[in-house]
PDB file of C-alpha atoms in Angstrom:
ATOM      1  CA  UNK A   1    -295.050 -51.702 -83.346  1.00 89.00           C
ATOM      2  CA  UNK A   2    -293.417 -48.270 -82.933  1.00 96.00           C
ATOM      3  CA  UNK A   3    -290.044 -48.056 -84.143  1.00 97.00           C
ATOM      4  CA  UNK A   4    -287.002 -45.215 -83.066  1.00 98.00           C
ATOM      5  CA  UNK A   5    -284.119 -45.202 -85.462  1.00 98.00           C
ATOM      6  CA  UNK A   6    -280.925 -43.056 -85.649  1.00 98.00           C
ATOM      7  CA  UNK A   7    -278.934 -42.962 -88.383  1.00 97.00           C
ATOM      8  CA  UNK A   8    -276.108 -43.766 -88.066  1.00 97.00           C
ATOM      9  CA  UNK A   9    -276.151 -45.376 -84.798  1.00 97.00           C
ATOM     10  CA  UNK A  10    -272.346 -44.382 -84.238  1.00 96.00           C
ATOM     11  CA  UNK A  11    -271.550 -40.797 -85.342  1.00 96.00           C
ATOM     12  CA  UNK A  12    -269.107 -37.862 -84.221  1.00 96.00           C
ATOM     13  CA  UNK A  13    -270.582 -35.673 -82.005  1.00 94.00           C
ATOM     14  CA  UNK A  14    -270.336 -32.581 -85.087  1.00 94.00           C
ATOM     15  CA  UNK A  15    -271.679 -34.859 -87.533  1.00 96.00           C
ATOM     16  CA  UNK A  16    -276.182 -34.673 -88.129  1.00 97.00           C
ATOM     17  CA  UNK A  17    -277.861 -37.683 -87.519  1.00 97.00           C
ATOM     18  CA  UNK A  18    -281.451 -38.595 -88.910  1.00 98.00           C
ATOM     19  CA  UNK A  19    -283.788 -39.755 -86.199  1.00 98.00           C
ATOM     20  CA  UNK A  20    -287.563 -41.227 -87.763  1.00 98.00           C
ATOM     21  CA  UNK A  21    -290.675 -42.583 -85.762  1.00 98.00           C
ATOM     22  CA  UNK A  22    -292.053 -45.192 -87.460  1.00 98.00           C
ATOM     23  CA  UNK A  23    -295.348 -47.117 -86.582  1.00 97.00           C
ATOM     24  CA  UNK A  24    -297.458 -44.497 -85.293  1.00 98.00           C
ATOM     25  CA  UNK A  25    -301.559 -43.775 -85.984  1.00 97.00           C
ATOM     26  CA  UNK A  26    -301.887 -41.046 -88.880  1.00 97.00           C
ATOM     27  CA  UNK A  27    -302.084 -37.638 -87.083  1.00 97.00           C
ATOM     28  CA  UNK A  28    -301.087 -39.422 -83.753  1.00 97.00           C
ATOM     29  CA  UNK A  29    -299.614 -36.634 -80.861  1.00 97.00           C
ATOM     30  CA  UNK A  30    -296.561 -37.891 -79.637  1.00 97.00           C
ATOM     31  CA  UNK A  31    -293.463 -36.540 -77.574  1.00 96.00           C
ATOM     32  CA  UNK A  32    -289.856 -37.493 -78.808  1.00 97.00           C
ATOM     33  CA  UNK A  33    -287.382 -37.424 -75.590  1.00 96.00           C
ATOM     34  CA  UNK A  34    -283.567 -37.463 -75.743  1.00 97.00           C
ATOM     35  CA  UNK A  35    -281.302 -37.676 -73.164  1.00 96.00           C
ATOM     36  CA  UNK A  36    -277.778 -38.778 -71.666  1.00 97.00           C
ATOM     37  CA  UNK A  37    -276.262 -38.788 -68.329  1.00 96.00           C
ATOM     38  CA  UNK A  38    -272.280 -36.917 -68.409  1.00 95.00           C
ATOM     39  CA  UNK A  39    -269.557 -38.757 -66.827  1.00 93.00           C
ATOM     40  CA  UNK A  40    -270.608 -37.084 -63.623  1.00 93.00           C
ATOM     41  CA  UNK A  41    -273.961 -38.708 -63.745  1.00 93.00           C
ATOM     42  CA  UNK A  42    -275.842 -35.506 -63.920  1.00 95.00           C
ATOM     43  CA  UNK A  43    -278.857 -35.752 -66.437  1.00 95.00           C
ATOM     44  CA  UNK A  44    -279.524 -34.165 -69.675  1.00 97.00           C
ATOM     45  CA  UNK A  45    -282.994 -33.995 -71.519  1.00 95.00           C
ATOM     46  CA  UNK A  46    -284.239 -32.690 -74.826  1.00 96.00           C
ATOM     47  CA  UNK A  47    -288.075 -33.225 -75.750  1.00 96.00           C
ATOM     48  CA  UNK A  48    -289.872 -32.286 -78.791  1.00 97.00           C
ATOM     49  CA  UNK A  49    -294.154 -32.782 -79.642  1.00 97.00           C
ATOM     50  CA  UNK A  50    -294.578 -33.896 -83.111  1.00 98.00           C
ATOM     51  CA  UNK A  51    -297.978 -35.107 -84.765  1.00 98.00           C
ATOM     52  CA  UNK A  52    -297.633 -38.039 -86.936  1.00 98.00           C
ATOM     53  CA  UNK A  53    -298.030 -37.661 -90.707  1.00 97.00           C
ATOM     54  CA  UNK A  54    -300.760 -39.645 -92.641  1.00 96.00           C
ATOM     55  CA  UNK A  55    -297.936 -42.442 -92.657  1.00 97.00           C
ATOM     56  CA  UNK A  56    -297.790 -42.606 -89.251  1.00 97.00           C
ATOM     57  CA  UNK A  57    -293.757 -41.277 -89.384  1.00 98.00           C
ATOM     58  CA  UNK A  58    -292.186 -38.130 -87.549  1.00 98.00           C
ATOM     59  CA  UNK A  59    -289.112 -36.900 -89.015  1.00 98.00           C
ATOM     60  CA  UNK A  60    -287.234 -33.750 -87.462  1.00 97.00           C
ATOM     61  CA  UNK A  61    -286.060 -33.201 -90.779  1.00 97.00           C
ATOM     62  CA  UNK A  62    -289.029 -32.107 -92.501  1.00 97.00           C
ATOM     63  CA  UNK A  63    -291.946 -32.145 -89.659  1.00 97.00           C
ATOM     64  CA  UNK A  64    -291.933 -29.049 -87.434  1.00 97.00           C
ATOM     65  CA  UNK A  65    -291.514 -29.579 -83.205  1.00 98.00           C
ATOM     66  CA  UNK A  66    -295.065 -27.960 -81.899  1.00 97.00           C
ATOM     67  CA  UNK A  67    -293.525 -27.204 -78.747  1.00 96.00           C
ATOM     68  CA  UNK A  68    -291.388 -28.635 -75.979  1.00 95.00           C
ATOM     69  CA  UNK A  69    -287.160 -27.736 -75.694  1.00 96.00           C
ATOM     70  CA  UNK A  70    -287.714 -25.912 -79.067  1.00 97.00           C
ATOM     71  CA  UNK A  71    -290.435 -25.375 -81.989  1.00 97.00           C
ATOM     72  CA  UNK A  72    -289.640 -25.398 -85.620  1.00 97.00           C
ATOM     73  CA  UNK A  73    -288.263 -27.637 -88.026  1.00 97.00           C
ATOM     74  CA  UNK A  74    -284.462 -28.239 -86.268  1.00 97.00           C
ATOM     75  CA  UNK A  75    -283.421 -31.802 -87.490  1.00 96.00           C
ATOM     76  CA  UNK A  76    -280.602 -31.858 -84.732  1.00 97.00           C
ATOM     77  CA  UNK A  77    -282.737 -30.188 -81.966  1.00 97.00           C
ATOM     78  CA  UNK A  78    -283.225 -32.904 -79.764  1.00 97.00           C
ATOM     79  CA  UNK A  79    -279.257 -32.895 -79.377  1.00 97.00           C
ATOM     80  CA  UNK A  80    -278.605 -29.280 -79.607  1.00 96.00           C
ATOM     81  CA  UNK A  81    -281.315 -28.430 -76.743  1.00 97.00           C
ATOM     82  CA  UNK A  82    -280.044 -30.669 -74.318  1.00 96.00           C
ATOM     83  CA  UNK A  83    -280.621 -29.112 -70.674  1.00 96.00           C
ATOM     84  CA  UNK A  84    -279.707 -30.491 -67.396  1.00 96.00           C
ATOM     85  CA  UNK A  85    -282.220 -31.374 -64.897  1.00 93.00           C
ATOM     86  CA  UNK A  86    -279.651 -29.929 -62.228  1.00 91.00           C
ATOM     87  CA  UNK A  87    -279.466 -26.328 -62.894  1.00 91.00           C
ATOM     88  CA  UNK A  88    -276.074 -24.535 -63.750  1.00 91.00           C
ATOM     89  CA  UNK A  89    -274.426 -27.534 -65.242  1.00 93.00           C
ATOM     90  CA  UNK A  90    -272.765 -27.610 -68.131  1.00 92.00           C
ATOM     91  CA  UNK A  91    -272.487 -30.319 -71.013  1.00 92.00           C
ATOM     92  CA  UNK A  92    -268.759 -31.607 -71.162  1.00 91.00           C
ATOM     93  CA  UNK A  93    -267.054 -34.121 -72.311  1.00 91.00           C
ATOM     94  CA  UNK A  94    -263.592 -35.278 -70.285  1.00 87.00           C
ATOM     95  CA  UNK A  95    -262.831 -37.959 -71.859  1.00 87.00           C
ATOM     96  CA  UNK A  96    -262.911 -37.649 -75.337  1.00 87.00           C
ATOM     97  CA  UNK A  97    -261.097 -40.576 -76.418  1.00 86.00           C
ATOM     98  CA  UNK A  98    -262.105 -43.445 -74.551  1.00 86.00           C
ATOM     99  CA  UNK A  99    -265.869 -43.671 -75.167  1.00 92.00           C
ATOM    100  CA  UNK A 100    -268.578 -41.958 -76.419  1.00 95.00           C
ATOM    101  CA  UNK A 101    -271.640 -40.320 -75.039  1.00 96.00           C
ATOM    102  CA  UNK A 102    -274.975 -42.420 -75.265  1.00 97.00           C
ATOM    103  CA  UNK A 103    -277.712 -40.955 -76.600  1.00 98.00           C
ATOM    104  CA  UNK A 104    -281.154 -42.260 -75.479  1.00 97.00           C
ATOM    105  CA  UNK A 105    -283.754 -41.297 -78.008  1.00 97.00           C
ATOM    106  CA  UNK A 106    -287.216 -42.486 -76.814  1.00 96.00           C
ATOM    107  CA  UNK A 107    -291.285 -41.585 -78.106  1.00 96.00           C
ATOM    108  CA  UNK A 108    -294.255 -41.425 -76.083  1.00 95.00           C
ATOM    109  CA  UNK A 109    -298.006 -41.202 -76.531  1.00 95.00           C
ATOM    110  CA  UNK A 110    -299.374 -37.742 -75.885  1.00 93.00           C
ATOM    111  CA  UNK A 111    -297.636 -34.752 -74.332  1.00 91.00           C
ATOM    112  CA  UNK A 112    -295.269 -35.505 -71.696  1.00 86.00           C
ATOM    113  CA  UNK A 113    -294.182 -32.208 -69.802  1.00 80.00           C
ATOM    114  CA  UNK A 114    -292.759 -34.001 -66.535  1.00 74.00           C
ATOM    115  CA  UNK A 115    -289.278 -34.328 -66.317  1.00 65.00           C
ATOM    116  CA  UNK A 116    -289.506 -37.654 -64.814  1.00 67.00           C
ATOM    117  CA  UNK A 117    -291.348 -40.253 -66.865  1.00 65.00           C
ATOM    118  CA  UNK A 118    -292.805 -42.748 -65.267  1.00 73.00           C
ATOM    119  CA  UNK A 119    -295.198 -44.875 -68.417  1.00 83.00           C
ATOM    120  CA  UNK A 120    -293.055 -46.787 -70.620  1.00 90.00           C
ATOM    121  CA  UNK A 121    -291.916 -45.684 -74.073  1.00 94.00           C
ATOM    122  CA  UNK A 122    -293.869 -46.579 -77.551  1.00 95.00           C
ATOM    123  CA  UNK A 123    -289.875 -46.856 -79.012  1.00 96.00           C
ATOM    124  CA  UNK A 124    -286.177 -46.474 -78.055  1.00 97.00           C
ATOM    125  CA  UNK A 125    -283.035 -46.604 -79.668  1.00 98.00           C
ATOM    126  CA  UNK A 126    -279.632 -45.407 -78.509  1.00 98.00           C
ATOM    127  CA  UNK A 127    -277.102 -43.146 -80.766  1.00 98.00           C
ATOM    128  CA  UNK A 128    -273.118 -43.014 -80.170  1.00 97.00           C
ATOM    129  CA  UNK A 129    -271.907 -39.833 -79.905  1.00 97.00           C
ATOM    130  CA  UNK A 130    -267.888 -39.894 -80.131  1.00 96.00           C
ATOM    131  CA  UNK A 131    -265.798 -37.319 -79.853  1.00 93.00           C
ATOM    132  CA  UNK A 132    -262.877 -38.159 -81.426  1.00 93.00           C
ATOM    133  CA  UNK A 133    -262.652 -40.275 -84.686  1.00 91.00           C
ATOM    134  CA  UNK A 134    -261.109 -43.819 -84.905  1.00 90.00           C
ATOM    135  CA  UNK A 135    -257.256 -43.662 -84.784  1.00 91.00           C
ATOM    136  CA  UNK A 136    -256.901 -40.063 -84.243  1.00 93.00           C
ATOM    137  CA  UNK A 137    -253.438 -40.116 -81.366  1.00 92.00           C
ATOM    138  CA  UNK A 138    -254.098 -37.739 -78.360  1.00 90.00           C
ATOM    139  CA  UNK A 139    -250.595 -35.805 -76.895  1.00 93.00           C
ATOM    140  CA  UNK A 140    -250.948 -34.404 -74.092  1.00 93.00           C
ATOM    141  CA  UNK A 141    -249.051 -30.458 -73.947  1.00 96.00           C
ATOM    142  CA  UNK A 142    -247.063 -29.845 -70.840  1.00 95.00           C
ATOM    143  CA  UNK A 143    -244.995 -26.412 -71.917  1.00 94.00           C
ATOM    144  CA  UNK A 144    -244.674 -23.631 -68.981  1.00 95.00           C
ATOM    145  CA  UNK A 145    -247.917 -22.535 -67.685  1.00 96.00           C
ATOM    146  CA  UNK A 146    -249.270 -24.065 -70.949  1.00 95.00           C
ATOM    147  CA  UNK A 147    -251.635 -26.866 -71.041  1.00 95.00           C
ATOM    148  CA  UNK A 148    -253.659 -28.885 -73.523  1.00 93.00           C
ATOM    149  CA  UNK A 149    -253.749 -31.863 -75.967  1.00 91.00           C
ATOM    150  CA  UNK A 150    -252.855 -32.376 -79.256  1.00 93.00           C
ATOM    151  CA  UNK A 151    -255.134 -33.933 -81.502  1.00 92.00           C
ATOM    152  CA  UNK A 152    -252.996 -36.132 -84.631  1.00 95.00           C
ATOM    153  CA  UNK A 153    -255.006 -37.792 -87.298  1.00 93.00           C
ATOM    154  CA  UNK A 154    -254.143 -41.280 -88.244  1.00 91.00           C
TER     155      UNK A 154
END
C-alpha cells in the first residue's frame, strides 16, 4: 500500500512542510501531483517525476524532481510551482483568516503529463495551508484614501 504524508498536516502557508512516498517498488517511476482550487474555484497544479529509492520512498528533500513543474532537489517545489490551468490567474488568498487553503498532494504510477487525470492515485493526503496563525486579531484600516488590515498577535 502506497502511502502520501505531509508533515505537519496543518502548517502556515511560510512555514516548509515534508512530503514522503512510502510503499513504492525500488527504482519505481512515479509522478507526485499537488494541487488546490482558490476561493474562485480556478485550479492550481504542481507535478514533479521522482524514481523511487531502493526503499521504495521519494522524498523532495533529498531526491531530485527529473522533470515536470521543476527539476532539482526543491523540497517545497510542489507548492512553490503551483500554476493555474486557466492562464493569467494569479494565486491569492482573500480570506486569510477564516480558513485555510487545501492542499491535495497525490502519486501516480508512471509519467503523467495531462493536466486532467483520469486513473486513480497510488496515495493522497491533504495539507492545511493557513494564512494567519491561531489567535492573531485582524483590524481592518479605513484612514483617507488609505486601506488595509492590521494584523495583532495574540
Amino acid at each position: 500500500m502506497v502511502e502520501v504524508t505531509v508533515t505537519p498536516q496543518s502548517s502556515l502557508a511560510d512555514r516548509p512542510v515534508q512530503v514522503r512516498v512510502r510503499g513504492l517498488s525500488p527504482s519505481q517511476l512515479v509522478t507526485l501531483r499537488a494541487w488546490l482550487k482558490d476561493e474562485h474555484g480556478e485550479c492550481f497544479q504542481s507535478r514533479a517525476f521522482f524514481r523511487a529509492d531502493g526503499s521504495g520512498e521519494v522524498d523532495p528533500r533529498t531526491h531530485a524532481a527529473l522533470g515536470g513543474s521543476y527539476s532539482g532537489v526543491w523540497p517545497m517545489g510542489l507548492f512553490w510551482f503551483l500554476q493555474p490551468d486557466t492562464l493569467f490567474r494569479r494565486l491569492v488568498k482573500r480570506d486569510v483568516a477564516g480558513s485555510p487553503f487545501l492542499v491535495h498532494l497525490e502519486v501516480f504510477d508512471g509519467l503523467c503529463l495531462d493536466t486532467e487525470l483520469r486513473e486513480q492515485p497510488l496515495g493522497w493526503c491533504e495539507a492545511e495551508r493557513w494564512y494567519v496563525g491561531p489567535g492573531v486579531q485582524r483590524v481592518p484600516i479605513h484612514e483617507g484614501r488609505v486601506r488595509g488590515a492590521l494584523f495583532l498577535p495574540p
